mmCIF file of C-alpha atoms in Angstrom:
data_model
loop_
_atom_site.group_PDB
_atom_site.id
_atom_site.type_symbol
_atom_site.label_atom_id
_atom_site.label_comp_id
_atom_site.label_asym_id
_atom_site.label_seq_id
_atom_site.Cartn_x
_atom_site.Cartn_y
_atom_site.Cartn_z
ATOM 1 C CA MET D 1 -9.200 -0.546 -12.902
ATOM 2 C CA GLU D 2 -8.023 1.416 -15.953
ATOM 3 C CA ARG D 3 -8.796 5.075 -16.648
ATOM 4 C CA GLY D 4 -11.705 4.464 -19.037
ATOM 5 C CA ARG D 5 -13.297 1.932 -16.721
ATOM 6 C CA LEU D 6 -12.652 4.213 -13.739
ATOM 7 C CA LYS D 7 -14.567 7.023 -15.424
ATOM 8 C CA GLN D 8 -17.512 4.741 -16.189
ATOM 9 C CA ALA D 9 -17.478 3.299 -12.681
ATOM 10 C CA ARG D 10 -17.346 6.765 -11.122
ATOM 11 C CA GLN D 11 -20.305 7.949 -13.194
ATOM 12 C CA ALA D 12 -22.330 4.873 -12.229
ATOM 13 C CA ALA D 13 -21.468 5.254 -8.545
ATOM 14 C CA GLU D 14 -22.257 8.983 -8.544
ATOM 15 C CA SER D 15 -25.622 8.203 -10.131
ATOM 16 C CA ALA D 16 -26.285 5.595 -7.441
ATOM 17 C CA VAL D 17 -25.427 8.120 -4.728
ATOM 18 C CA HIS D 18 -27.923 10.573 -6.209
ATOM 19 C CA LEU D 19 -30.700 8.007 -6.635
ATOM 20 C CA SER D 20 -30.307 6.518 -3.150
ATOM 21 C CA ARG D 21 -30.208 9.748 -1.157
ATOM 22 C CA ARG D 22 -33.584 9.052 0.530
ATOM 23 C CA ASP D 23 -32.603 5.525 1.635
ATOM 24 C CA PRO D 24 -29.745 5.552 4.204
ATOM 25 C CA ARG D 25 -28.793 1.913 3.752
ATOM 26 C CA ALA D 26 -28.724 2.120 -0.050
ATOM 27 C CA ALA D 27 -26.913 5.451 0.155
ATOM 28 C CA ALA D 28 -24.243 3.873 2.350
ATOM 29 C CA GLU D 29 -23.677 1.165 -0.261
ATOM 30 C CA ALA D 30 -23.465 3.786 -3.004
ATOM 31 C CA HIS D 31 -20.919 5.832 -1.063
ATOM 32 C CA LEU D 32 -18.843 2.710 -0.418
ATOM 33 C CA ALA D 33 -18.859 1.942 -4.139
ATOM 34 C CA LEU D 34 -17.876 5.505 -5.041
ATOM 35 C CA GLY D 35 -15.105 5.405 -2.455
ATOM 36 C CA VAL D 36 -13.679 2.259 -4.038
ATOM 37 C CA VAL D 37 -13.512 4.042 -7.394
ATOM 38 C CA HIS D 38 -11.760 7.072 -5.896
ATOM 39 C CA GLU D 39 -9.306 4.804 -4.055
ATOM 40 C CA ALA D 40 -8.485 2.938 -7.272
ATOM 41 C CA ALA D 41 -7.734 6.311 -8.882
ATOM 42 C CA ALA D 42 -5.441 7.232 -5.949
ATOM 43 C CA SER D 43 -7.838 10.056 -4.980
ATOM 44 C CA TYR D 44 -7.452 9.156 -1.328
ATOM 45 C CA ASP D 45 -9.035 12.250 0.228
ATOM 46 C CA ALA D 46 -12.158 11.806 -1.896
ATOM 47 C CA ALA D 47 -12.234 8.093 -1.053
ATOM 48 C CA GLU D 48 -12.026 8.843 2.652
ATOM 49 C CA ARG D 49 -14.914 11.304 2.447
ATOM 50 C CA CYS D 50 -17.083 8.686 0.736
ATOM 51 C CA TYR D 51 -16.168 5.939 3.182
ATOM 52 C CA ARG D 52 -16.784 8.173 6.183
ATOM 53 C CA ARG D 53 -20.162 9.197 4.775
ATOM 54 C CA ALA D 54 -21.067 5.519 4.368
ATOM 55 C CA LEU D 55 -19.937 4.813 7.927
ATOM 56 C CA MET D 56 -22.002 7.712 9.282
ATOM 57 C CA LEU D 57 -25.091 6.509 7.416
ATOM 58 C CA LEU D 58 -24.695 2.946 8.671
ATOM 59 C CA GLU D 59 -24.071 4.017 12.253
ATOM 60 C CA GLY D 60 -27.211 6.154 12.056
ATOM 61 C CA LEU D 61 -29.348 3.055 11.448
ATOM 62 C CA PRO D 62 -31.033 1.260 14.370
ATOM 63 C CA ASP D 63 -29.055 -1.731 15.643
ATOM 64 C CA SER D 64 -31.836 -4.068 14.545
ATOM 65 C CA VAL D 65 -31.435 -3.201 10.853
ATOM 66 C CA ARG D 66 -27.745 -2.297 10.652
ATOM 67 C CA PRO D 67 -25.904 -5.103 8.780
ATOM 68 C CA ALA D 68 -22.811 -5.984 10.803
ATOM 69 C CA SER D 69 -20.867 -7.096 7.736
ATOM 70 C CA ARG D 70 -21.404 -3.769 5.933
ATOM 71 C CA HIS D 71 -20.641 -1.807 9.095
ATOM 72 C CA ALA D 72 -17.363 -3.740 9.360
ATOM 73 C CA GLU D 73 -16.652 -3.100 5.680
ATOM 74 C CA ALA D 74 -17.095 0.658 6.123
ATOM 75 C CA LEU D 75 -14.854 0.699 9.200
ATOM 76 C CA ALA D 76 -12.226 -1.308 7.345
ATOM 77 C CA ARG D 77 -12.357 0.958 4.300
ATOM 78 C CA VAL D 78 -11.789 4.067 6.409
ATOM 79 C CA GLY D 79 -9.046 2.253 8.316
ATOM 80 C CA ALA D 80 -7.285 1.217 5.125
ATOM 81 C CA ILE D 81 -7.308 4.803 3.837
ATOM 82 C CA CYS D 82 -5.887 5.996 7.158
ATOM 83 C CA ARG D 83 -3.100 3.430 6.733
ATOM 84 C CA ILE D 84 -2.368 4.614 3.200
ATOM 85 C CA LEU D 85 -2.289 8.239 4.374
ATOM 86 C CA GLY D 86 0.047 7.381 7.256
ATOM 87 C CA ARG D 87 -2.408 7.851 10.140
ATOM 88 C CA LEU D 88 -1.492 4.497 11.630
ATOM 89 C CA ARG D 89 -2.867 4.868 15.151
ATOM 90 C CA GLU D 90 -6.279 5.856 13.817
ATOM 91 C CA ALA D 91 -6.094 3.014 11.293
ATOM 92 C CA LYS D 92 -5.425 0.454 14.017
ATOM 93 C CA ALA D 93 -8.441 1.512 16.088
ATOM 94 C CA LEU D 94 -10.749 1.339 13.065
ATOM 95 C CA LEU D 95 -9.418 -1.989 11.796
ATOM 96 C CA ARG D 96 -9.702 -3.588 15.218
ATOM 97 C CA ARG D 97 -13.330 -2.475 15.432
ATOM 98 C CA ALA D 98 -13.933 -3.910 11.970
ATOM 99 C CA LEU D 99 -12.322 -7.222 12.929
ATOM 100 C CA SER D 100 -14.363 -7.440 16.128
ATOM 101 C CA LEU D 101 -17.602 -6.960 14.192
ATOM 102 C CA SER D 102 -16.608 -9.544 11.585
ATOM 103 C CA GLU D 103 -15.752 -12.078 14.294
ATOM 104 C CA GLN D 104 -19.287 -11.761 15.652
ATOM 105 C CA VAL D 105 -20.722 -13.080 12.366
ATOM 106 C CA ALA D 106 -17.777 -15.248 11.314
ATOM 107 C CA ASP D 107 -19.846 -18.377 10.734
ATOM 108 C CA GLN D 108 -21.881 -16.572 8.072
ATOM 109 C CA ALA D 109 -19.019 -14.582 6.557
ATOM 110 C CA ARG D 110 -15.630 -16.313 6.660
ATOM 111 C CA TYR D 111 -14.570 -14.366 3.574
ATOM 112 C CA ASP D 112 -15.270 -11.047 5.296
ATOM 113 C CA LEU D 113 -13.403 -12.184 8.401
ATOM 114 C CA GLY D 114 -10.411 -13.222 6.305
ATOM 115 C CA ALA D 115 -10.407 -9.829 4.602
ATOM 116 C CA ARG D 116 -10.464 -8.019 7.957
ATOM 117 C CA VAL D 117 -7.593 -10.144 9.296
ATOM 118 C CA ASN D 118 -5.577 -9.423 6.156
ATOM 119 C CA GLU D 119 -6.125 -5.675 6.534
ATOM 120 C CA LEU D 120 -4.822 -5.807 10.089
ATOM 121 C CA ALA D 121 -1.822 -7.821 8.881
ATOM 122 C CA LEU D 122 -1.021 -5.067 6.380
ATOM 123 C CA LEU D 123 -1.180 -2.472 9.130
ATOM 124 C CA CYS D 124 1.152 -4.518 11.338
ATOM 125 C CA LYS D 125 3.631 -4.634 8.451
ATOM 126 C CA CYS D 126 3.465 -0.838 8.222
ATOM 127 C CA THR D 127 4.025 -0.407 11.962
ATOM 128 C CA GLY D 128 6.961 -2.825 12.002
ATOM 129 C CA GLU D 129 5.127 -5.570 13.938
ATOM 130 C CA LEU D 130 6.348 -8.141 11.453
ATOM 131 C CA ASP D 131 5.946 -11.361 13.436
ATOM 132 C CA GLN D 132 2.351 -10.408 14.210
ATOM 133 C CA ALA D 133 1.841 -9.510 10.552
ATOM 134 C CA ARG D 134 3.049 -12.963 9.518
ATOM 135 C CA ARG D 135 0.707 -14.701 11.977
ATOM 136 C CA LEU D 136 -2.260 -12.657 10.806
ATOM 137 C CA ASN D 137 -1.385 -13.331 7.172
ATOM 138 C CA ALA D 138 -1.401 -17.077 7.847
ATOM 139 C CA ARG D 139 -4.783 -16.832 9.578
ATOM 140 C CA ALA D 140 -6.233 -14.797 6.716
ATOM 141 C CA ARG D 141 -5.003 -17.291 4.140
ATOM 142 C CA GLU D 142 -6.508 -20.216 6.071
ATOM 143 C CA LEU D 143 -9.870 -18.440 6.233
ATOM 144 C CA LEU D 144 -9.934 -17.340 2.609
ATOM 145 C CA GLU D 145 -8.633 -20.597 1.136
ATOM 146 C CA SER D 146 -11.404 -22.439 3.005
ATOM 147 C CA VAL D 147 -13.913 -20.355 1.036
ATOM 148 C CA LEU D 148 -12.152 -19.726 -2.286
ATOM 149 C CA GLY D 149 -9.609 -22.505 -2.742
ATOM 150 C CA PRO D 150 -5.832 -22.047 -3.136
ATOM 151 C CA THR D 151 -5.730 -20.680 -6.693
ATOM 152 C CA HIS D 152 -8.350 -17.927 -6.495
ATOM 153 C CA VAL D 153 -7.136 -14.479 -7.514
ATOM 154 C CA ASP D 154 -7.790 -13.093 -4.015
ATOM 155 C CA ILE D 155 -5.332 -15.634 -2.588
ATOM 156 C CA ALA D 156 -2.641 -14.014 -4.731
ATOM 157 C CA THR D 157 -2.991 -10.936 -2.517
ATOM 158 C CA LEU D 158 -2.084 -12.972 0.556
ATOM 159 C CA HIS D 159 0.996 -14.454 -1.146
ATOM 160 C CA HIS D 160 1.955 -10.927 -2.254
ATOM 161 C CA ASN D 161 1.627 -9.668 1.314
ATOM 162 C CA LEU D 162 3.575 -12.592 2.786
ATOM 163 C CA GLY D 163 6.391 -11.894 0.353
ATOM 164 C CA GLY D 164 6.380 -8.292 1.542
ATOM 165 C CA ILE D 165 6.546 -9.311 5.194
ATOM 166 C CA GLU D 166 9.460 -11.693 4.581
ATOM 167 C CA HIS D 167 11.137 -8.937 2.551
ATOM 168 C CA GLU D 168 10.856 -6.509 5.473
ATOM 169 C CA LEU D 169 12.333 -9.193 7.750
ATOM 170 C CA GLY D 170 15.333 -9.504 5.432
ATOM 171 C CA ARG D 171 14.415 -13.105 4.547
ATOM 172 C CA TYR D 172 14.796 -12.595 0.816
ATOM 173 C CA LYS D 173 15.041 -16.238 -0.219
ATOM 174 C CA GLU D 174 11.876 -17.039 1.742
ATOM 175 C CA ALA D 175 10.157 -13.974 0.271
ATOM 176 C CA GLU D 176 10.745 -14.962 -3.351
ATOM 177 C CA LYS D 177 8.523 -18.061 -3.349
ATOM 178 C CA PRO D 178 5.244 -16.386 -2.250
ATOM 179 C CA ALA D 179 6.004 -13.375 -4.454
ATOM 180 C CA ARG D 180 6.360 -15.620 -7.519
ATOM 181 C CA ARG D 181 3.240 -17.519 -6.497
ATOM 182 C CA ALA D 182 1.270 -14.260 -6.403
ATOM 183 C CA VAL D 183 2.398 -13.360 -9.925
ATOM 184 C CA ALA D 184 1.539 -16.812 -11.276
ATOM 185 C CA ILE D 185 -1.965 -16.905 -9.760
ATOM 186 C CA ARG D 186 -2.773 -13.390 -10.891
ATOM 187 C CA ILE D 187 -1.533 -13.884 -14.468
ATOM 188 C CA SER D 188 -3.596 -17.062 -14.728
ATOM 189 C CA ALA D 189 -6.704 -15.179 -13.595
ATOM 190 C CA LEU D 190 -6.246 -11.754 -15.195
ATOM 191 C CA GLY D 191 -3.690 -12.051 -17.977
ATOM 192 C CA PRO D 192 -0.200 -10.497 -18.068
ATOM 193 C CA HIS D 193 -1.146 -6.836 -18.589
ATOM 194 C CA ASP D 194 -3.454 -6.170 -15.640
ATOM 195 C CA PRO D 195 -2.344 -3.507 -13.098
ATOM 196 C CA ALA D 196 -2.754 -6.016 -10.257
ATOM 197 C CA VAL D 197 -0.242 -8.299 -11.994
ATOM 198 C CA ALA D 198 2.107 -5.330 -12.361
ATOM 199 C CA ALA D 199 1.847 -4.649 -8.616
ATOM 200 C CA ASP D 200 2.817 -8.265 -7.905
ATOM 201 C CA GLN D 201 5.738 -7.964 -10.323
ATOM 202 C CA VAL D 202 7.000 -4.823 -8.578
ATOM 203 C CA ALA D 203 6.968 -6.633 -5.235
ATOM 204 C CA LEU D 204 8.811 -9.589 -6.761
ATOM 205 C CA ALA D 205 11.337 -7.272 -8.423
ATOM 206 C CA ALA D 206 12.203 -5.649 -5.081
ATOM 207 C CA ILE D 207 12.983 -9.080 -3.645
ATOM 208 C CA LEU D 208 15.020 -10.092 -6.699
ATOM 209 C CA ALA D 209 17.043 -6.883 -6.429
ATOM 210 C CA GLU D 210 17.957 -7.784 -2.850
ATOM 211 C CA ARG D 211 19.136 -11.158 -4.172
ATOM 212 C CA HIS D 212 21.242 -9.363 -6.832
ATOM 213 C CA LYS D 213 19.104 -10.673 -9.691
ATOM 214 C CA TYR D 214 19.244 -7.212 -11.209
ATOM 215 C CA GLY D 215 18.420 -7.999 -14.822
ATOM 216 C CA GLU D 216 15.128 -9.741 -14.081
ATOM 217 C CA ALA D 217 14.247 -7.137 -11.462
ATOM 218 C CA GLU D 218 14.756 -4.227 -13.866
ATOM 219 C CA ARG D 219 12.708 -5.905 -16.600
ATOM 220 C CA LEU D 220 9.843 -6.368 -14.154
ATOM 221 C CA TYR D 221 10.009 -2.761 -12.941
ATOM 222 C CA ARG D 222 9.986 -1.313 -16.438
ATOM 223 C CA SER D 223 7.175 -3.600 -17.573
ATOM 224 C CA ALA D 224 5.114 -2.625 -14.524
ATOM 225 C CA LEU D 225 5.712 1.075 -15.158
ATOM 226 C CA ARG D 226 4.343 0.719 -18.676
ATOM 227 C CA VAL D 227 1.252 -1.051 -17.387
ATOM 228 C CA PHE D 228 0.612 1.488 -14.624
ATOM 229 C CA ARG D 229 1.057 4.497 -16.893
ATOM 230 C CA ARG D 230 -1.223 3.009 -19.527
ATOM 231 C CA ALA D 231 -3.858 2.084 -16.948
ATOM 232 C CA PHE D 232 -3.746 5.096 -14.632
ATOM 233 C CA GLY D 233 -1.820 7.863 -16.353
ATOM 234 C CA PRO D 234 1.474 9.361 -15.148
ATOM 235 C CA ALA D 235 0.268 10.735 -11.792
ATOM 236 C CA HIS D 236 -0.654 7.681 -9.729
ATOM 237 C CA TYR D 237 0.784 6.227 -6.523
ATOM 238 C CA GLU D 238 1.766 2.945 -8.196
ATOM 239 C CA VAL D 239 3.829 4.933 -10.713
ATOM 240 C CA ALA D 240 5.557 6.817 -7.885
ATOM 241 C CA ALA D 241 6.326 3.689 -5.874
ATOM 242 C CA THR D 242 7.693 1.860 -8.916
ATOM 243 C CA LEU D 243 9.896 4.811 -9.895
ATOM 244 C CA ASP D 244 11.261 4.807 -6.343
ATOM 245 C CA SER D 245 12.063 1.100 -6.524
ATOM 246 C CA LEU D 246 13.611 1.387 -9.991
ATOM 247 C CA ALA D 247 15.785 4.246 -8.736
ATOM 248 C CA ALA D 248 16.995 2.092 -5.836
ATOM 249 C CA LEU D 249 18.031 -0.619 -8.283
ATOM 250 C CA GLU D 250 19.831 1.936 -10.478
ATOM 251 C CA TYR D 251 21.607 3.262 -7.389
ATOM 252 C CA ASP D 252 22.771 -0.245 -6.495
ATOM 253 C CA ARG D 253 24.174 -0.559 -10.030
ATOM 254 C CA ALA D 254 25.955 2.833 -9.733
ATOM 255 C CA ARG D 255 23.747 4.422 -12.413
ATOM 256 C CA TYR D 256 23.463 7.563 -10.350
ATOM 257 C CA ARG D 257 22.137 10.008 -12.949
ATOM 258 C CA GLU D 258 19.192 7.767 -13.843
ATOM 259 C CA ALA D 259 18.575 6.973 -10.189
ATOM 260 C CA GLU D 260 18.471 10.636 -9.182
ATOM 261 C CA ARG D 261 16.018 11.481 -11.960
ATOM 262 C CA HIS D 262 13.682 8.689 -10.938
ATOM 263 C CA TYR D 263 13.950 9.487 -7.220
ATOM 264 C CA ARG D 264 13.020 13.108 -7.883
ATOM 265 C CA GLU D 265 10.065 12.066 -10.072
ATOM 266 C CA ALA D 266 8.872 9.711 -7.341
ATOM 267 C CA LEU D 267 9.299 12.377 -4.666
ATOM 268 C CA ALA D 268 7.241 14.946 -6.573
ATOM 269 C CA LEU D 269 4.440 12.435 -7.165
ATOM 270 C CA LYS D 270 4.353 11.244 -3.558
ATOM 271 C CA GLU D 271 4.239 14.792 -2.217
ATOM 272 C CA ARG D 272 1.374 15.557 -4.599
ATOM 273 C CA LEU D 273 -0.620 12.401 -3.906
ATOM 274 C CA LEU D 274 0.076 11.765 -0.219
ATOM 275 C CA GLY D 275 1.105 15.164 1.115
ATOM 276 C CA PRO D 276 4.599 16.392 2.064
ATOM 277 C CA GLU D 277 4.497 14.976 5.614
ATOM 278 C CA HIS D 278 3.859 11.323 4.712
ATOM 279 C CA ALA D 279 6.268 8.552 5.712
ATOM 280 C CA GLU D 280 6.405 7.431 2.059
ATOM 281 C CA VAL D 281 7.863 10.860 1.251
ATOM 282 C CA ALA D 282 10.427 10.260 3.990
ATOM 283 C CA LEU D 283 11.413 6.964 2.368
ATOM 284 C CA THR D 284 12.237 8.660 -0.925
ATOM 285 C CA LEU D 285 14.016 11.553 0.823
ATOM 286 C CA ASN D 286 16.191 9.067 2.700
ATOM 287 C CA ASN D 287 17.040 7.177 -0.476
ATOM 288 C CA LEU D 288 17.803 10.376 -2.367
ATOM 289 C CA ALA D 289 20.024 11.529 0.500
ATOM 290 C CA LEU D 290 22.123 8.370 0.216
ATOM 291 C CA LEU D 291 22.519 8.955 -3.519
ATOM 292 C CA LEU D 292 23.570 12.578 -3.017
ATOM 293 C CA ALA D 293 26.138 11.478 -0.449
ATOM 294 C CA ALA D 294 27.498 8.856 -2.835
ATOM 295 C CA THR D 295 27.978 11.557 -5.478
ATOM 296 C CA GLY D 296 29.767 13.972 -3.144
ATOM 297 C CA ARG D 297 26.885 16.295 -2.206
ATOM 298 C CA VAL D 298 27.119 15.631 1.505
ATOM 299 C CA ASP D 299 25.595 18.884 2.781
ATOM 300 C CA GLN D 300 22.470 18.409 0.645
ATOM 301 C CA ALA D 301 22.319 14.758 1.663
ATOM 302 C CA HIS D 302 22.475 15.616 5.357
ATOM 303 C CA ALA D 303 19.635 18.145 5.054
ATOM 304 C CA LEU D 304 17.386 15.673 3.217
ATOM 305 C CA CYS D 305 18.150 12.862 5.634
ATOM 306 C CA HIS D 306 17.394 15.095 8.617
ATOM 307 C CA GLU D 307 14.004 15.952 7.076
ATOM 308 C CA ALA D 308 13.342 12.264 6.351
ATOM 309 C CA LEU D 309 14.091 11.418 9.974
ATOM 310 C CA ARG D 310 11.632 14.059 11.178
ATOM 311 C CA LEU D 311 8.909 12.622 8.954
ATOM 312 C CA PHE D 312 9.627 9.023 9.963
ATOM 313 C CA GLU D 313 9.507 9.900 13.661
ATOM 314 C CA ARG D 314 6.248 11.786 13.158
ATOM 315 C CA GLY D 315 4.578 9.142 11.014
ATOM 316 C CA LEU D 316 5.990 5.826 12.233
ATOM 317 C CA GLY D 317 7.386 6.583 15.679
ATOM 318 C CA LYS D 318 10.924 6.673 17.034
ATOM 319 C CA SER D 319 11.400 2.903 17.297
ATOM 320 C CA HIS D 320 10.150 1.797 13.855
ATOM 321 C CA PRO D 321 12.825 -0.053 11.806
ATOM 322 C CA ARG D 322 12.735 2.584 9.062
ATOM 323 C CA THR D 323 13.171 5.361 11.614
ATOM 324 C CA LEU D 324 16.119 3.572 13.192
ATOM 325 C CA ALA D 325 17.798 3.033 9.812
ATOM 326 C CA CYS D 326 17.282 6.675 8.854
ATOM 327 C CA ARG D 327 18.671 7.848 12.206
ATOM 328 C CA THR D 328 21.825 5.839 11.547
ATOM 329 C CA ASN D 329 22.132 7.408 8.098
ATOM 330 C CA ALA D 330 21.642 10.895 9.557
ATOM 331 C CA ARG D 331 24.315 10.278 12.174
ATOM 332 C CA ASP D 332 26.785 9.018 9.573
ATOM 333 C CA LEU D 333 26.109 11.987 7.303
ATOM 334 C CA ALA D 334 26.466 14.433 10.193
ATOM 335 C CA ALA D 335 29.926 13.027 10.853
ATOM 336 C CA LEU D 336 30.886 13.582 7.208
ATOM 337 C CA VAL D 337 29.593 17.173 7.305
ATOM 338 C CA VAL D 338 31.715 17.918 10.388
ATOM 339 C CA ARG D 339 34.820 16.681 8.592
#
């Protein structure tokens, strides 16, 4: 949703919140809608407040009139925001509750059930439970394709997510096919300049970079950056994540000055949008540390990597794959500092 449309949508949702304040069920729907707008704008704290207000309103209704599907939606929305903000344990509890509710009415709402399964798959990817994430992704796709068909735009999301899971597993060849499928479906539905298409292209570019297809990967990153900045402005999470990925590609191609500039831009945006303790901040700190080490600034690199490790352990746990990789980097850098 682009900036102009976001403003219009926010105004409409705020009006709905005001008009529905005497009707708890309608007010819950209005708060959910306003939360979606805030989430699209990367205003995650505001989105969480709206979603939690909706959840409170729904849970205040008598069981006989509380719609299970909307209750599950509110739980899932709060859970998804917790995942984005790095509160993974809280996210898991909420998403499991949402899935349980959706399973109770699955015959009437296979789409909702598929959406809940997909959200749990995303969380499992974040927590490093990649085999479980793959199984959940397959279940979600089966459910949603049975309702929507294989070429619906929402199915692109599942291909996108599967590509991301295979990417995390290091299965880059296997990751490329679903990532390309996501781009193709989304372009067919939305055209080439939609932010959702750009997000698919960023995911594909990361896979292509791992397969040393650097030229195509860089073109996709730069195209996506243009789309995100035009749609959202310069201070949005998608801009930060794409800058981080572009910097990693530039690092791999030994373009260290450009890479450092983009890493530092990404770091500043992530700290602003997600807070300085988020695991996404740790990811950029770790990457920047490797670049500083490669350019001879070992002491600075060691300090950044040590901070990244602290954040990974706090946010993801001591046994998460990203934590383990960062710990190895910190150990290697410590040895260089001693020398």
